[in-house]
Coordinates of C-alpha atoms in Angstrom, one line a residue:
M1 CA -23.9 6.6 3.6
T2 CA -26.2 5.7 0.7
Q3 CA -26.0 2.4 -1.2
Q4 CA -24.6 4.2 -4.2
M5 CA -21.8 5.9 -2.2
Q6 CA -20.8 2.4 -0.7
R7 CA -20.1 1.1 -4.2
V8 CA -16.9 1.2 -6.2
A9 CA -17.0 0.7 -9.9
I10 CA -14.5 -1.5 -11.6
L11 CA -14.0 -1.5 -15.4
S12 CA -10.9 -3.7 -15.8
A13 CA -11.1 -7.5 -15.8
G14 CA -7.7 -7.7 -14.1
V15 CA -8.8 -5.4 -11.3
W16 CA -12.1 -7.2 -11.0
Q17 CA -10.1 -10.4 -10.0
L18 CA -9.0 -8.4 -6.9
R19 CA -12.6 -7.5 -5.9
D20 CA -12.5 -9.4 -2.6
A21 CA -9.2 -7.6 -1.6
I22 CA -10.7 -4.2 -2.7
R23 CA -13.8 -4.8 -0.6
E24 CA -11.5 -5.7 2.4
I25 CA -9.2 -2.7 2.2
T26 CA -11.7 0.0 1.1
G27 CA -14.9 -1.1 2.8
F28 CA -16.8 -0.5 -0.4
E29 CA -18.7 -3.0 -2.5
P30 CA -17.2 -3.6 -5.9
V31 CA -19.6 -3.5 -8.9
R32 CA -18.7 -4.3 -12.4
W33 CA -19.2 -1.5 -15.0
L34 CA -19.7 -3.0 -18.4
P35 CA -21.7 -0.6 -20.6
P36 CA -24.2 -0.9 -22.2
F37 CA -25.3 -4.0 -20.2
Q38 CA -24.1 -3.3 -16.7
R39 CA -24.2 0.3 -15.5
P40 CA -24.8 0.1 -11.7
A41 CA -24.8 3.2 -9.5
F42 CA -21.5 3.9 -7.7
G43 CA -19.8 6.4 -5.6
C44 CA -16.2 6.1 -6.8
V45 CA -14.1 4.3 -9.4
V46 CA -11.0 2.2 -9.0
G47 CA -8.3 1.6 -11.6
W48 CA -4.7 0.5 -11.8
G49 CA -2.7 3.6 -11.0
L50 CA -2.0 5.8 -13.9
K51 CA -1.4 3.0 -16.4
P52 CA -2.9 3.3 -19.9
T53 CA -5.3 0.5 -18.9
S54 CA -6.9 2.7 -16.3
T55 CA -7.7 5.5 -18.8
R56 CA -11.3 4.5 -19.1
A57 CA -11.7 4.3 -15.3
R58 CA -10.3 7.8 -14.8
E59 CA -12.5 9.2 -17.6
L60 CA -15.5 7.6 -16.0
S61 CA -14.7 9.2 -12.6
I62 CA -14.4 12.6 -14.2
K63 CA -17.6 12.2 -16.3
S64 CA -19.5 11.0 -13.2
D65 CA -18.0 13.5 -10.8
A66 CA -16.9 10.5 -8.7
S67 CA -13.6 10.1 -6.9
Y68 CA -10.9 8.0 -8.5
I69 CA -9.0 5.5 -6.4
A70 CA -5.6 4.4 -7.7
L71 CA -4.7 0.8 -6.9
E72 CA -1.2 -0.6 -7.3
D73 CA 0.9 -3.5 -6.1
G74 CA 2.5 -2.9 -2.7
F75 CA 6.2 -3.1 -2.1
I76 CA 6.1 -6.7 -1.0
R77 CA 4.0 -8.4 -3.6
S78 CA 4.6 -12.1 -4.0
I79 CA 7.1 -14.9 -4.6
E80 CA 6.8 -15.0 -8.4
P81 CA 6.2 -12.0 -10.6
G82 CA 3.1 -12.0 -12.9
P83 CA -0.6 -12.5 -12.5
D84 CA -0.6 -16.1 -11.4
E85 CA 0.0 -15.2 -7.7
P86 CA -2.3 -12.7 -6.0
P87 CA -0.6 -9.7 -4.4
L88 CA 0.3 -10.0 -0.8
S89 CA 0.2 -6.2 -0.5
L90 CA -1.7 -3.4 -2.3
V91 CA -1.6 0.4 -2.0
V92 CA -4.8 2.5 -2.4
D93 CA -4.3 6.2 -3.1
R94 CA -7.2 8.7 -3.4
L95 CA -5.0 11.7 -4.0
G96 CA -2.6 10.5 -6.7
V97 CA -0.2 7.6 -7.0
H98 CA 3.2 7.2 -5.3
Y99 CA 5.4 7.1 -8.4
D100 CA 3.9 10.3 -9.8
A101 CA 6.2 13.1 -8.5
N102 CA 4.2 15.8 -10.4
S103 CA 1.4 15.9 -7.8
V104 CA 0.8 15.0 -4.2
S105 CA 0.0 11.4 -3.3
E106 CA -1.3 10.0 -0.1
L107 CA 2.1 8.5 0.5
E108 CA 3.7 12.0 0.5
V109 CA 1.1 13.1 3.1
L110 CA 1.8 10.0 5.2
I111 CA 5.6 10.5 5.0
T112 CA 5.3 14.1 6.0
R113 CA 3.1 13.1 8.9
S114 CA 5.4 10.3 9.9
A115 CA 8.4 12.7 10.1
Y116 CA 6.8 14.3 13.1
N117 CA 5.8 11.1 14.8
H118 CA 8.3 10.1 17.4
D119 CA 6.4 7.4 19.1
R120 CA 9.0 4.9 20.4
V121 CA 6.9 1.8 19.9
R122 CA 6.3 2.7 16.3
L123 CA 10.0 3.5 15.7
R124 CA 11.1 0.3 17.3
R125 CA 8.6 -1.6 15.2
A126 CA 10.0 0.1 12.1
A127 CA 13.6 -0.7 13.0
D128 CA 12.6 -4.4 13.6
G129 CA 10.8 -4.3 10.2
V130 CA 13.9 -3.0 8.4
G131 CA 16.0 -5.7 10.1
R132 CA 13.6 -8.5 9.2
I133 CA 13.4 -7.5 5.5
R134 CA 17.2 -7.3 5.3
A135 CA 17.9 -10.5 7.2
N136 CA 15.4 -12.4 5.1
M137 CA 16.3 -10.7 1.8
I138 CA 12.7 -9.7 1.1
S139 CA 11.9 -7.6 -2.0
K140 CA 8.9 -6.9 -4.1
F141 CA 9.3 -10.3 -5.9
N142 CA 11.0 -13.1 -4.1
H143 CA 11.7 -15.8 -6.7
A144 CA 15.3 -14.8 -7.6
P145 CA 18.3 -16.7 -6.1
V146 CA 20.7 -15.3 -3.5
L147 CA 24.1 -15.3 -5.2
S148 CA 27.5 -14.8 -3.6
E149 CA 30.0 -12.3 -4.8
M150 CA 32.0 -15.1 -6.4
A151 CA 28.9 -16.4 -8.2
L152 CA 28.2 -12.9 -9.5
G153 CA 31.8 -12.7 -10.8
L154 CA 32.6 -9.5 -8.8
D155 CA 36.2 -8.5 -8.2
P156 CA 37.1 -9.8 -4.7
D157 CA 40.0 -7.3 -4.3
R158 CA 38.2 -4.1 -5.3
R159 CA 39.7 -1.8 -2.8
A160 CA 38.4 1.4 -4.4
G161 CA 34.8 0.2 -3.7
R162 CA 31.9 -1.1 -5.7
V163 CA 29.0 0.9 -7.1
L164 CA 25.6 -0.5 -8.2
V165 CA 23.8 1.1 -11.2
I166 CA 20.2 0.0 -11.8
D167 CA 18.7 -0.2 -15.2
Q168 CA 14.9 -0.2 -15.9
T169 CA 12.7 -1.2 -18.8
R170 CA 11.8 1.4 -21.4
G171 CA 8.2 2.6 -20.9
D172 CA 8.3 2.0 -17.1
S173 CA 5.6 4.5 -15.9
S174 CA 7.7 5.5 -12.9
I175 CA 10.4 7.0 -15.2
A176 CA 8.3 9.7 -16.9
Y177 CA 6.1 10.3 -13.8
G178 CA 9.4 10.4 -11.8
C179 CA 10.7 13.5 -13.7
A180 CA 13.2 11.5 -15.7
T181 CA 13.8 10.4 -19.3
A182 CA 15.8 7.8 -21.2
A183 CA 18.8 10.2 -21.1
S184 CA 18.7 10.1 -17.3
F185 CA 20.2 6.6 -17.5
D186 CA 23.2 7.7 -19.5
R187 CA 23.8 10.6 -17.1
M188 CA 23.5 8.2 -14.2
L189 CA 26.1 5.8 -15.5
A190 CA 28.5 8.6 -16.5
A191 CA 28.2 10.1 -13.0
A192 CA 28.7 6.8 -11.3
R193 CA 32.0 6.4 -13.2
L194 CA 33.1 10.0 -12.7
E195 CA 32.3 10.2 -9.0
N196 CA 33.8 6.9 -8.0
P197 CA 37.2 6.7 -9.7
G198 CA 38.7 3.2 -9.5
A199 CA 35.5 1.6 -8.2
E200 CA 34.0 -1.5 -9.8
I201 CA 30.8 -0.4 -11.6
V202 CA 28.1 -3.1 -11.3
V203 CA 25.3 -2.6 -13.9
K204 CA 22.1 -4.5 -13.1
L205 CA 19.9 -5.2 -16.1
H206 CA 16.2 -5.8 -15.7
P207 CA 15.2 -9.5 -15.9
E208 CA 12.7 -8.7 -18.7
V209 CA 15.4 -7.1 -20.7
V210 CA 17.6 -10.2 -20.3
S211 CA 14.8 -12.4 -21.4
G212 CA 14.1 -10.3 -24.5
R213 CA 10.6 -9.4 -23.5
K214 CA 11.4 -5.7 -23.1
Q215 CA 14.0 -3.2 -23.9
G216 CA 16.2 -1.5 -21.4
H217 CA 18.4 1.7 -21.3
L218 CA 21.8 0.2 -20.4
A219 CA 21.6 -3.1 -22.3
D220 CA 24.5 -2.1 -24.6
V221 CA 27.0 -1.7 -21.7
V222 CA 29.7 -4.4 -21.9
D223 CA 31.9 -6.0 -19.3
D224 CA 35.4 -4.6 -19.0
A225 CA 38.1 -4.2 -16.4
D226 CA 36.0 -1.8 -14.3
T227 CA 32.5 -2.8 -15.3
R228 CA 30.5 -5.9 -14.5
V229 CA 27.1 -6.3 -16.2
V230 CA 24.8 -8.5 -14.1
R231 CA 22.5 -10.4 -16.4
E232 CA 21.6 -13.1 -14.0
N233 CA 18.3 -13.3 -12.2
V234 CA 19.4 -12.4 -8.6
N235 CA 17.9 -11.4 -5.4
P236 CA 18.4 -7.6 -5.1
W237 CA 19.8 -8.0 -1.6
S238 CA 22.7 -10.1 -3.0
L239 CA 23.8 -6.9 -4.8
M240 CA 22.9 -4.5 -1.9
E241 CA 25.2 -6.4 0.5
A242 CA 28.0 -6.5 -2.1
V243 CA 28.2 -2.7 -2.9
D244 CA 29.0 0.5 -1.2
K245 CA 26.8 2.9 -3.2
V246 CA 23.6 2.6 -5.3
Y247 CA 22.7 4.8 -8.3
V248 CA 19.0 4.7 -9.5
V249 CA 16.6 6.7 -11.6
T250 CA 13.3 5.6 -10.0
S251 CA 13.7 1.9 -9.2
Q252 CA 12.4 0.5 -6.0
M253 CA 15.8 -1.0 -5.5
G254 CA 16.9 2.4 -4.3
L255 CA 14.6 2.1 -1.3
E256 CA 16.2 -1.3 -0.6
G257 CA 19.6 0.4 -0.9
L258 CA 18.5 2.8 1.9
L259 CA 17.3 -0.2 4.0
A260 CA 20.7 -1.8 3.5
G261 CA 22.4 1.4 4.8
R262 CA 23.9 2.3 1.4
D263 CA 24.4 5.8 0.0
V264 CA 21.7 6.1 -2.7
V265 CA 21.9 8.6 -5.6
C266 CA 18.7 9.3 -7.5
F267 CA 18.5 10.7 -11.1
G268 CA 14.8 10.8 -11.0
A269 CA 12.2 11.5 -8.3
P270 CA 11.0 8.2 -6.8
F271 CA 8.7 8.3 -3.8
Y272 CA 11.6 7.8 -1.3
A273 CA 13.7 10.7 -2.7
G274 CA 13.5 14.3 -1.7
W275 CA 13.3 13.6 2.0
G276 CA 16.9 14.2 2.9
L277 CA 17.9 10.5 2.9
T278 CA 19.1 10.3 -0.7
D279 CA 21.5 12.3 -2.9
D280 CA 19.0 13.8 -5.3
R281 CA 19.9 15.1 -8.8
V282 CA 16.2 16.1 -9.3
A283 CA 14.8 18.6 -6.9
I284 CA 11.3 18.1 -5.3
A285 CA 10.7 21.3 -3.5
R286 CA 7.4 20.4 -1.8
R287 CA 9.0 17.4 0.0
A288 CA 10.2 19.6 2.9
A289 CA 9.9 17.1 5.8
R290 CA 13.0 15.3 7.0
P291 CA 12.0 11.8 8.3
C292 CA 14.6 9.4 9.6
L293 CA 14.8 6.0 7.9
E294 CA 12.5 4.4 10.4
Q295 CA 9.9 7.1 10.0
L296 CA 10.0 6.7 6.2
F297 CA 9.8 2.9 6.5
A298 CA 6.8 3.2 8.8
A299 CA 4.9 5.4 6.4
V300 CA 5.7 3.2 3.4
Y301 CA 5.3 -0.3 4.9
F302 CA 2.8 0.4 7.8
D303 CA 0.6 3.3 6.8
Y304 CA 0.4 3.2 2.9
S305 CA 0.7 -0.5 2.2
R306 CA -2.2 -2.9 3.0
Y307 CA -1.6 -6.6 3.4
I308 CA -4.0 -9.3 2.3
S309 CA -3.8 -12.9 3.3
P310 CA -3.7 -15.0 0.1
E311 CA -5.5 -17.8 1.9
T312 CA -8.4 -15.9 3.6
C313 CA -8.4 -12.6 1.6
R314 CA -8.6 -10.8 4.9
E315 CA -6.4 -7.9 5.9
I316 CA -3.3 -8.8 8.0
S317 CA -0.4 -6.9 9.5
F318 CA 3.0 -6.2 8.0
E319 CA 4.5 -8.7 10.4
A320 CA 2.0 -11.4 9.4
A321 CA 2.6 -10.8 5.8
V322 CA 6.4 -11.1 6.2
D323 CA 5.9 -14.3 8.2
W324 CA 3.7 -15.7 5.4
L325 CA 6.3 -14.8 2.8
I326 CA 9.2 -16.3 4.8
A327 CA 7.2 -19.6 5.2
R328 CA 6.5 -19.7 1.5
K329 CA 10.2 -19.1 0.6
S330 CA 11.2 -21.8 3.0
A331 CA 8.7 -24.3 1.6
A332 CA 9.9 -23.5 -2.0
A333 CA 13.5 -24.1 -0.9
R334 CA 12.6 -27.4 0.8
A335 CA 10.8 -28.5 -2.4
G336 CA 14.1 -28.0 -4.2
R337 CA 12.9 -25.2 -6.5
P338 CA 15.9 -23.0 -6.4
S339 CA 18.7 -25.2 -7.3
W340 CA 20.2 -21.8 -8.0
L341 CA 21.0 -21.5 -4.2
Q342 CA 23.2 -24.6 -4.4
R343 CA 24.9 -23.5 -7.6
A344 CA 25.6 -20.1 -6.0
A345 CA 27.0 -21.7 -2.9
F346 CA 29.6 -23.6 -4.9
G347 CA 30.3 -20.7 -7.2
V348 CA 29.1 -22.5 -10.3
L349 CA 27.8 -19.3 -11.9
R350 CA 30.8 -17.5 -13.3
R351 CA 31.3 -14.1 -14.7
P352 CA 30.3 -14.1 -18.4
T353 CA 32.7 -12.6 -21.0
P354 CA 31.5 -10.3 -23.7
A355 CA 32.2 -13.1 -26.2
T356 CA 29.7 -15.5 -24.6
V357 CA 26.9 -13.2 -23.5

């Protein structure tokens, strides 16, 4: 391989901050592309998925007849959201990107391949991984408190069941690339109510909508006798363990619903839909393989995701990444950061009324 082919061009300052991790997981040497002053030779270009900020990178790859590598946060990213913490996991895709259902991604290929892999050691490892994520309530971000049903203000006597409906922010790339629109959210909420008569409908707003930084699709829904709007910052697993069924458009929380053993209904085409594990309201004909949950998990968390130690910037295993995250969460709790946990335990957080929200 020539020196040029061993180099990957980076245009974005944000992606350049991840150059050590990119070197580790691609084996290529990152070089900064800053015309007209820095125009080094390169063999491929890396950018942040299909976000607008990656437009220049994708244009450069086409103009230079070089391959484009899509980089994205993995499915277990960090304790806190935002750029202050480096990602614990990244995904690298040379075919597409996992949230774009309009074309094949490396994740689709890996899921299809995994569906035919019946290695018992791998399946046991995946089952253990599902159990560890669920037992330790691990999500993409892990700063939110674990809240009890009482703290969330849920009806303790809801005999007709409880259904979770997940909102997302407007402009979320996964919505348009996931064959959905803003109208999909209205259809989802209407279906949740129609298909689950008498059930308590729990609508989870996005934290950035609650904070006012972004707009959502279901922010105008109000609490009533059958609807609880969750505006609190809460660990997703608190909700998954409290409901029977999950309705999503393209949110990653649908994947966590599957890991929790819940029925998941998709009104878009997220990467985990179309494989026979979800109730799909959008067809994805090319996803013909039928993996079991453990085979899907192995493809997503073992094959597609790459884990980087925040201390050494060296690649580590899924298990080592989970161990690191559990240790960080425990250290934060010992430092007294989430006083939320104590408040939840005593039921201090109460159900808001429409008049006070």
